[in-house]
Coordinates of N, CA and C in Angstrom, one line a residue:
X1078 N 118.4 86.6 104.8 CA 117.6 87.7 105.4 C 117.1 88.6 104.3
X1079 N 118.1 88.9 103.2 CA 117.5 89.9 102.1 C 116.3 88.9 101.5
X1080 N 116.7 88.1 101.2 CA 115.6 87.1 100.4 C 114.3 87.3 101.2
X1081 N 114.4 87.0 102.4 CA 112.9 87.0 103.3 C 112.3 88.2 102.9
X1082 N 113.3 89.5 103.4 CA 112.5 90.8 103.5 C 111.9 91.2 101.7
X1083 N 112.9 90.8 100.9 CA 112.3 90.9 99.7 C 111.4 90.1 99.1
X1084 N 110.9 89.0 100.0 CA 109.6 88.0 100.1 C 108.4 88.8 100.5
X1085 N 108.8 89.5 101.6 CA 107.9 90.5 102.7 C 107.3 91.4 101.2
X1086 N 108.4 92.5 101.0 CA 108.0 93.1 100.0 C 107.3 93.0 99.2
X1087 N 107.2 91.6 98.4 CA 106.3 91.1 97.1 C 105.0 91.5 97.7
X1088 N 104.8 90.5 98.8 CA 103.6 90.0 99.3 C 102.4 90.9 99.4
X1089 N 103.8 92.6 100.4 CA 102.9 93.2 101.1 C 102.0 94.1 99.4
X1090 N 103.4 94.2 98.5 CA 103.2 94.9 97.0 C 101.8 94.1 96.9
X1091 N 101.8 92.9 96.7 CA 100.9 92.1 96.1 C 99.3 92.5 96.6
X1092 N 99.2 92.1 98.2 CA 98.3 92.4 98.6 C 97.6 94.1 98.8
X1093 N 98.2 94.9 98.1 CA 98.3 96.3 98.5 C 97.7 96.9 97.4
X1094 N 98.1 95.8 95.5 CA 97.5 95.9 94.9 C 96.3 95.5 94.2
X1095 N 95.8 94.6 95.1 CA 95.0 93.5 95.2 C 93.5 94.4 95.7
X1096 N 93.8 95.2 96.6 CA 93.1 95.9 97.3 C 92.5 97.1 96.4
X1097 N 93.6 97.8 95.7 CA 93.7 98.7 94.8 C 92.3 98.3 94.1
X1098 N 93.2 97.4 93.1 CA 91.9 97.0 92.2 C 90.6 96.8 92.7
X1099 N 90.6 96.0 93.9 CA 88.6 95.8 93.8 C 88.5 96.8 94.5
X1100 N 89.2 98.5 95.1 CA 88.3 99.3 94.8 C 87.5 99.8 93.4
X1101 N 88.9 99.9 92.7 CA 88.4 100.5 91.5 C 87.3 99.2 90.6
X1102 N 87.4 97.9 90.6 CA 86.4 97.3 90.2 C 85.3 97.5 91.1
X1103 N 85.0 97.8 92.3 CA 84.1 97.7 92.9 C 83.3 98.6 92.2
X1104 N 84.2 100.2 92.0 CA 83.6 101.5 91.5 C 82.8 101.3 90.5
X1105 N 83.8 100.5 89.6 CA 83.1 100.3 88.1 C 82.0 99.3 87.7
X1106 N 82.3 98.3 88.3 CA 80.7 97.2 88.6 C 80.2 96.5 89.3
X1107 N 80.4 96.9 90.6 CA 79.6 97.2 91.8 C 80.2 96.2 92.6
X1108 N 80.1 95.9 94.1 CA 80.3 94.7 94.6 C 79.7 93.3 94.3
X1109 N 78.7 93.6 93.5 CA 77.7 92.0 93.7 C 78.3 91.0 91.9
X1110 N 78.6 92.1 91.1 CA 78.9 91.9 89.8 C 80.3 91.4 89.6
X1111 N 81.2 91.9 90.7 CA 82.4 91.7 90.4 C 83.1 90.3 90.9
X1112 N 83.6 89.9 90.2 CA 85.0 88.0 90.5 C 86.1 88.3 90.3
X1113 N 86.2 87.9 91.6 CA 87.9 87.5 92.1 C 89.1 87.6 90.7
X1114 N 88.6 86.9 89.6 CA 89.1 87.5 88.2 C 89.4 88.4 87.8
X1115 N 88.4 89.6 87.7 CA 87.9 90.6 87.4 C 89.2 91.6 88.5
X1116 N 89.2 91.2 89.6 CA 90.4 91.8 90.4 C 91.6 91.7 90.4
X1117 N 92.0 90.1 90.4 CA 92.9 90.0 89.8 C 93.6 90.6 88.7
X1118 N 92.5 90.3 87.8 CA 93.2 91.1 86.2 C 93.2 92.3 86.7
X1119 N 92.7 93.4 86.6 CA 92.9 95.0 87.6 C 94.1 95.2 87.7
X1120 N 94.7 94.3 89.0 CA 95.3 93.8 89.2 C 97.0 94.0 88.9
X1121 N 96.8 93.1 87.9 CA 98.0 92.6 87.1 C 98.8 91.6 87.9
X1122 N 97.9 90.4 88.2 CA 98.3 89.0 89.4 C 97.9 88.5 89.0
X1123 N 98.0 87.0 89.2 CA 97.7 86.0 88.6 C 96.6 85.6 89.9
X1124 N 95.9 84.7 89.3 CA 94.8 84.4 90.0 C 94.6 83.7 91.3
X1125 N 95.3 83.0 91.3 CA 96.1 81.7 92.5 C 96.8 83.1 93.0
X1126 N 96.9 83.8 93.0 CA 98.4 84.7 94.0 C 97.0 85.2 94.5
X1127 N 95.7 85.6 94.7 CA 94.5 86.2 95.5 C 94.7 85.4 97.0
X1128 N 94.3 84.2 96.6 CA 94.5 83.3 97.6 C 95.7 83.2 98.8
X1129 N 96.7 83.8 98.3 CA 97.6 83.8 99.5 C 97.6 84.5 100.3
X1130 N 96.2 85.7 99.9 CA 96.0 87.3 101.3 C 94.8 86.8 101.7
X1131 N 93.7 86.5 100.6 CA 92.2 86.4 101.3 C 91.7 84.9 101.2
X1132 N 90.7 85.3 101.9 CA 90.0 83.5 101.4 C 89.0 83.6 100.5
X1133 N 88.2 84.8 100.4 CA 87.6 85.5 99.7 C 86.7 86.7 99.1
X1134 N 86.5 86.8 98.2 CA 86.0 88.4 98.2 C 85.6 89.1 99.6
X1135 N 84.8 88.1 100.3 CA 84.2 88.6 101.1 C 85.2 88.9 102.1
X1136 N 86.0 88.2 102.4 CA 87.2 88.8 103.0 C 88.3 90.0 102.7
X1137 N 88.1 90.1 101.7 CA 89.0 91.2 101.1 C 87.8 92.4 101.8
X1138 N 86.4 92.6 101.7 CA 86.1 93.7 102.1 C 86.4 93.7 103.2
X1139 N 86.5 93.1 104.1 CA 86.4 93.2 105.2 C 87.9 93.7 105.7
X1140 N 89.2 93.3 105.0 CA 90.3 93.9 104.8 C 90.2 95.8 104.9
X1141 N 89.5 95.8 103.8 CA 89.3 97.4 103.1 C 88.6 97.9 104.0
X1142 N 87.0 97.6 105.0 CA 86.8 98.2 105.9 C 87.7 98.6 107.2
X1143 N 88.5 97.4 107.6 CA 89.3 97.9 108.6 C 90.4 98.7 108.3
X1144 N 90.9 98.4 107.1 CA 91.7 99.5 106.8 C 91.7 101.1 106.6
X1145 N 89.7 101.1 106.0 CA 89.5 102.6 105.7 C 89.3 103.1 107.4
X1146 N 88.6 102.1 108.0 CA 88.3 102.4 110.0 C 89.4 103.0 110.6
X1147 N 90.5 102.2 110.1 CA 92.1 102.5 111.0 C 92.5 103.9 110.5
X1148 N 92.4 104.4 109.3 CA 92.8 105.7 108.5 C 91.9 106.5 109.0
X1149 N 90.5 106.3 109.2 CA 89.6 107.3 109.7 C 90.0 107.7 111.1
X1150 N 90.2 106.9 112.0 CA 90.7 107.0 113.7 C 92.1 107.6 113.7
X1151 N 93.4 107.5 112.8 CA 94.1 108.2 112.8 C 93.8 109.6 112.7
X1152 N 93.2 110.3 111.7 CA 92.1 111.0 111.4 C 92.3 112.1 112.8
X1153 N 91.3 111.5 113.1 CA 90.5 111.6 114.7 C 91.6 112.3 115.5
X1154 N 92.5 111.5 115.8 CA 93.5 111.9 116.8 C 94.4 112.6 116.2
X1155 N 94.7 112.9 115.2 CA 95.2 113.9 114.5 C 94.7 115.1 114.8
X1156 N 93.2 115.4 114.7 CA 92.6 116.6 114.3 C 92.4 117.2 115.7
X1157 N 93.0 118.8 115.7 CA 92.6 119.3 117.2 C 91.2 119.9 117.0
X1158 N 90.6 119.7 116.3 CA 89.3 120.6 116.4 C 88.5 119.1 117.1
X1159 N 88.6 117.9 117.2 CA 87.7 117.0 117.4 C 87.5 117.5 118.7
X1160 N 86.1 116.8 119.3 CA 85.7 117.6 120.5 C 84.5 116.3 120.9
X1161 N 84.6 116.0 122.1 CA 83.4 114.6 122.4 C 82.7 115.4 123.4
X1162 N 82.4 116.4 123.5 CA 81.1 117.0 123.8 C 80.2 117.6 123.1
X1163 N 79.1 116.3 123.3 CA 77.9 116.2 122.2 C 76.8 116.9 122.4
X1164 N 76.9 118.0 123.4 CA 76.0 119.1 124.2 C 76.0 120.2 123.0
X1165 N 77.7 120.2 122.1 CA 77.8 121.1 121.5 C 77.4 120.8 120.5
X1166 N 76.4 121.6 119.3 CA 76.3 121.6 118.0 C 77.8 121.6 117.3
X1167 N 79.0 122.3 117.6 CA 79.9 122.2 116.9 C 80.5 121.0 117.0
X1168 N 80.5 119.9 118.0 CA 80.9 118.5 118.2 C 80.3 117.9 117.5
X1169 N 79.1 118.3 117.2 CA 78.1 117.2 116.7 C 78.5 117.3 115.1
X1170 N 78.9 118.7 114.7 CA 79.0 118.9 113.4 C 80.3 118.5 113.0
X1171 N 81.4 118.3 113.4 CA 82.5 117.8 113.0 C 82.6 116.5 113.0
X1172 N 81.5 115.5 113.8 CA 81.7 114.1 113.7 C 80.6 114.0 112.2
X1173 N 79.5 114.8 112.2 CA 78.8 114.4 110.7 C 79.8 114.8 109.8
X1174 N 80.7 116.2 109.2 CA 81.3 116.1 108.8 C 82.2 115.1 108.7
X1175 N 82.9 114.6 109.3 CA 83.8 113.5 108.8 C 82.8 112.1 108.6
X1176 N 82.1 111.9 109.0 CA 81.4 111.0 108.5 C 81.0 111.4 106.8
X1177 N 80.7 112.2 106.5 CA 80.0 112.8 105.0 C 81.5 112.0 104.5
X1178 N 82.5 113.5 104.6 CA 83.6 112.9 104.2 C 84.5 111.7 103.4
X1179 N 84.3 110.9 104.8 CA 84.9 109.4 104.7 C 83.8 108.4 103.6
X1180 N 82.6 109.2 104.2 CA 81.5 108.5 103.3 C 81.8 108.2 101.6
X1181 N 82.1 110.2 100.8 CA 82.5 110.1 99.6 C 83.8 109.9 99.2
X1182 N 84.4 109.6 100.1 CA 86.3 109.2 100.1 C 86.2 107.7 99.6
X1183 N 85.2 106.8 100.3 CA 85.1 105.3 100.1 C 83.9 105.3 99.6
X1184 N 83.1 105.9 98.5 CA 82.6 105.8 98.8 C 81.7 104.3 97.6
X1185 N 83.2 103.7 96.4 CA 83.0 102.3 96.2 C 82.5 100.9 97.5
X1186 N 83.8 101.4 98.1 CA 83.5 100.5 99.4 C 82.4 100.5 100.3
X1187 N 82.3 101.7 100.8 CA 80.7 101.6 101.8 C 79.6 101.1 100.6
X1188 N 79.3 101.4 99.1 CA 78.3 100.6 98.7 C 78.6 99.2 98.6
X1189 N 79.8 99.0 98.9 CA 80.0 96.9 99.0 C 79.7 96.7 99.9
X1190 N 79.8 96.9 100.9 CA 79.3 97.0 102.5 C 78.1 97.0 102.2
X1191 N 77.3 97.5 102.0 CA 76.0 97.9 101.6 C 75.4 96.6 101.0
X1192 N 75.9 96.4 99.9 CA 75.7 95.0 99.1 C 76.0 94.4 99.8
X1193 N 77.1 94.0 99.7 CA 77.5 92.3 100.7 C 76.3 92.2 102.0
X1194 N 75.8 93.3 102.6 CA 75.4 93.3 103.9 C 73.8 92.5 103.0
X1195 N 73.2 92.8 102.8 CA 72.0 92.5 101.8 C 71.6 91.1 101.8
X1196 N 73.0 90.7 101.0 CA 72.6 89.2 100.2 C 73.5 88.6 101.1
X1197 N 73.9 88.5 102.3 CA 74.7 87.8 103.1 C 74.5 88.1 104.8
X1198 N 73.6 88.0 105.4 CA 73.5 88.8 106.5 C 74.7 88.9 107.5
X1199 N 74.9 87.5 107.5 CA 76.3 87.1 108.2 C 77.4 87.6 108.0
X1200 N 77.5 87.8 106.6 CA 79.0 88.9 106.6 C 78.7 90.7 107.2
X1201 N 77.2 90.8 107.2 CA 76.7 91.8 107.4 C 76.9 91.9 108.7
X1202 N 76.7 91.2 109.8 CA 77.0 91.3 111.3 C 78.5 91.6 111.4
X1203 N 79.3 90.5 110.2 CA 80.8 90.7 110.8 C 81.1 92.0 110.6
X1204 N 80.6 92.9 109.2 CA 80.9 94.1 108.9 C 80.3 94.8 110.2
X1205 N 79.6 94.4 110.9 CA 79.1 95.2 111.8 C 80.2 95.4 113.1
X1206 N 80.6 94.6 113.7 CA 81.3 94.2 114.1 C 82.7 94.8 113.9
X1207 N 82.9 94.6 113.0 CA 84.7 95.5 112.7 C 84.3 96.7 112.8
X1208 N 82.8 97.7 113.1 CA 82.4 98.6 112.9 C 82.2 98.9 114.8
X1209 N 82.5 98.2 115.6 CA 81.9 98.4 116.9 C 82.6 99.2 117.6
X1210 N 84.5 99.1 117.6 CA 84.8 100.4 117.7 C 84.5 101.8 118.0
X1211 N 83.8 102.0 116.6 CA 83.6 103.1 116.4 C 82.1 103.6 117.2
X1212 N 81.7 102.8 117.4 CA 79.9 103.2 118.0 C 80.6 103.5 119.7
X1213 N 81.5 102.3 120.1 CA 82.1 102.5 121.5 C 82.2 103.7 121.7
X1214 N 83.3 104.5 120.8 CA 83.7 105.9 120.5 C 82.4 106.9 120.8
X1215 N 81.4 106.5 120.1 CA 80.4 107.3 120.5 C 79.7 107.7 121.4
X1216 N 79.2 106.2 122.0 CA 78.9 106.4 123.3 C 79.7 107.2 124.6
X1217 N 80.6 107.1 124.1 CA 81.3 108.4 125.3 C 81.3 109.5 125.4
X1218 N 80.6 109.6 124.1 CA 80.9 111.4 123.8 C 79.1 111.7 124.3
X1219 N 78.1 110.6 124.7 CA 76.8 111.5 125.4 C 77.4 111.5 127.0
X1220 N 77.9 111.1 127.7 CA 78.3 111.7 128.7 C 78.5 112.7 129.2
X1221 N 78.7 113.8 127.9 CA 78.7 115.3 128.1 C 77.4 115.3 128.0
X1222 N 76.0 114.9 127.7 CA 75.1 115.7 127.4 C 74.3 116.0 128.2
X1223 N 73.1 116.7 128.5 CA 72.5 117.1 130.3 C 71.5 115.8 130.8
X1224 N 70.9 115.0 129.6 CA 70.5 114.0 130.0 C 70.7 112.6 129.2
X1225 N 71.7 112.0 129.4 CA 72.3 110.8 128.1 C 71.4 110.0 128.1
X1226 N 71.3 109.2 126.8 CA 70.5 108.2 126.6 C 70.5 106.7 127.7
X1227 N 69.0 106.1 127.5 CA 69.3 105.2 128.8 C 70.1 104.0 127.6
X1228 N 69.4 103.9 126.9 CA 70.6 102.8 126.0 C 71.2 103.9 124.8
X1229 N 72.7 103.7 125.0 CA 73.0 104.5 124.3 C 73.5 104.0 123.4
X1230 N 74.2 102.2 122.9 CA 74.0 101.8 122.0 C 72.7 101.7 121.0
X1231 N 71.1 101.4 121.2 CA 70.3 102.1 120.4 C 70.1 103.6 119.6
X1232 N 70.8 104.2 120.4 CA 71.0 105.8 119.9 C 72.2 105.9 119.0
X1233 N 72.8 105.0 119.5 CA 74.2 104.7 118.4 C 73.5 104.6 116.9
X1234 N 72.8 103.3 117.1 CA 72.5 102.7 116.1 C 71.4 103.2 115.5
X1235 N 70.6 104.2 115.8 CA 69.6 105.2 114.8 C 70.5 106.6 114.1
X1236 N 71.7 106.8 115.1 CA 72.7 107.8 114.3 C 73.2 107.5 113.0
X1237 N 73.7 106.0 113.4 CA 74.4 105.4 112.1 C 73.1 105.4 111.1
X1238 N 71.8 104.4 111.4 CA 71.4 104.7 110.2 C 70.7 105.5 109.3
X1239 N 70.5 107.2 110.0 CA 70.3 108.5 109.9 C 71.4 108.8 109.1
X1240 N 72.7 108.8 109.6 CA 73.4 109.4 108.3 C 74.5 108.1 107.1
X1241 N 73.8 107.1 107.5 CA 74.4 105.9 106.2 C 73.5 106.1 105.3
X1242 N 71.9 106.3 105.9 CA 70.8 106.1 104.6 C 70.7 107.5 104.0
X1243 N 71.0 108.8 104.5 CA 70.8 110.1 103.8 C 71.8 110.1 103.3
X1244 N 73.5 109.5 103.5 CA 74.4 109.5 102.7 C 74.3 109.0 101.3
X1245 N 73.6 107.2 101.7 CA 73.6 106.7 100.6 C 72.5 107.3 99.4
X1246 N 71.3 107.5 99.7 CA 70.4 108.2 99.1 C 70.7 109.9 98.2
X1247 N 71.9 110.2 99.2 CA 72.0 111.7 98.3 C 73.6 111.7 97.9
X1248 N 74.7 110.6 98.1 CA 76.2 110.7 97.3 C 76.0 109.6 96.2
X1249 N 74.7 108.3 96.4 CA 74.7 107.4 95.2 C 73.6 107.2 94.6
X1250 N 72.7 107.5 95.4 CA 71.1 107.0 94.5 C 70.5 108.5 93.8
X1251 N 70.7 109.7 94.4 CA 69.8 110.5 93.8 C 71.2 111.0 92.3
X1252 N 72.3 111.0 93.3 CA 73.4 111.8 91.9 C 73.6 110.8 90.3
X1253 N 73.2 109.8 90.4 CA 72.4 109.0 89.2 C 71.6 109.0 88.7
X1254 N 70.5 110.0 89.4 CA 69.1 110.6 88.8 C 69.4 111.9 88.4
X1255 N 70.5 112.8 88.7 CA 71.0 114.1 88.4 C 70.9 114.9 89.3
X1256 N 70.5 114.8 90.7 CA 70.3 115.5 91.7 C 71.0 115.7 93.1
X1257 N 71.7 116.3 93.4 CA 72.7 116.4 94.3 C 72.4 117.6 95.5
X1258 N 72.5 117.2 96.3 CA 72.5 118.2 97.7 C 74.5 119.2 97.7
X1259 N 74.2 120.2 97.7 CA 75.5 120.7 98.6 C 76.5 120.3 99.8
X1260 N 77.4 120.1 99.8 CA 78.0 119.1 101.0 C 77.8 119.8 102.4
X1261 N 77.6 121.4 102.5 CA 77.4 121.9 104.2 C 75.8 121.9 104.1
X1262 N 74.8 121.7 103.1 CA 73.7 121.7 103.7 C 73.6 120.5 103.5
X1263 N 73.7 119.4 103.6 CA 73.7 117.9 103.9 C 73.9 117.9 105.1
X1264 N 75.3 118.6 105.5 CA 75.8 118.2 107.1 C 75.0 119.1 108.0
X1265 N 74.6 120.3 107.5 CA 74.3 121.4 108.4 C 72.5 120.6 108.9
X1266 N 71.9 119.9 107.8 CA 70.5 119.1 108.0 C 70.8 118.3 109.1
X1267 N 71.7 117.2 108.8 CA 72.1 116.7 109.5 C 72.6 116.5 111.2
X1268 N 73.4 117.4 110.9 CA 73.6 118.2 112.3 C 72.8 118.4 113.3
X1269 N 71.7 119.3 113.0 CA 70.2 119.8 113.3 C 69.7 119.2 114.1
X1270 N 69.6 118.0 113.3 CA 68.7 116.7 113.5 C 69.3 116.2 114.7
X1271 N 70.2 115.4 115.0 CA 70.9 115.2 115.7 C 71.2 116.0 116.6
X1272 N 71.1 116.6 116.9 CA 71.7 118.4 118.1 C 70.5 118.5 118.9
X1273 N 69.6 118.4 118.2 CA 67.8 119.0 118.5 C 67.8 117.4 118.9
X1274 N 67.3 116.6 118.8 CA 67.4 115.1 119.2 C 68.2 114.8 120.6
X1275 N 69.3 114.8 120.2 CA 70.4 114.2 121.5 C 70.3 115.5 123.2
X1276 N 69.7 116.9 122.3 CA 69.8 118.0 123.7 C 68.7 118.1 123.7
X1277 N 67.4 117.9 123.3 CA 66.4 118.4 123.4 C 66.3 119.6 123.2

């Protein structure tokens, strides 16, 4: 029985550090640049020991998104200020906020997401997918509003890419050029937008 559970242990050690590394390799040479190798070594695993958690890169993200998704939703129910009436500017601003947040917390991972999604469409749907969740979550919170959208998964899906593309554009693409926004006037734009939009 010790033997097993100290089998358990390697494994979960193994895969836990496995994960580790291709964030930080992700960080350092992007998702498209980086081999299974390259993680491994990170790492400190031998190469054949990858293969006993994933089948492949592409599965390891997919690992790391549901994992950062599951940490974000604890998150959530943790926080008493969360509020799913989307009538309020201050609802609306606490979900961009944590969105910003989570954004530069992962924010190696959401550009692999990003990549992978690109040159692979298919893993792009499945990332979409482990992502549906979260859009569910949203749609319930227009129910508070005075007139909800008639599809409100499409409204889902212009939110997400309103604040994935101003995220990506102002935490990765512009702060490489030298240019950076303030984190409450990101959200506070944001917000706006979305508030003025969803209430008319």
């Amino acid at each position: 029985m010790t033997e097993t559970v100290s089998r358990r242990q390697r494994a979960a050690g193994t895969e836990a550090a496995l994960k580790q590394a291709a964030r930080e390799v992700f960080a350092e040479r992007g998702y498209l640049n980086t081999k299974i190798t390259d993680i491994t070594a990170a790492a400190g695993r031998a190469t054949g020991s990858f293969y006993n958690h994933f089948a492949s890169k592409e599965e390891l993200l997919e690992a790391l998104l549901r994992d950062m998704l599951a940490e974000a939703d604890a998150t959530v129910v943790d926080d008493a200020e969360h509020d799913a009436d989307f009538s309020k500017r201050s609802a609306i601003r606490w979900h961009v906020a944590s969105f910003w947040q989570f954004y530069q917390a992962h924010l190696p991972e959401m550009i692999a997401v990003k990549q992978a999604a690109m040159v692979d469409p298919e893993l792009g749907r499945r990332l979409q997918q482990i992502m549906a969740d979260d859009d569910a979550h949203l749609v319930e919170h227009f129910g508070h509003l005075p007139t909800p959208p008639a599809d409100p998964l499409v409204t889902v899906s212009a939110m997400n890419a309103l604040l994935e593309g101003f995220a990506y554009t102002w935490l990765v693409v512009n702060p490489a050029q030298g240019r950076t926004i303030p984190d409450d006037t990101a959200i506070d734009l944001l917000t706006d937008l979305l508030h003025h939009g969803l209430t008319g």
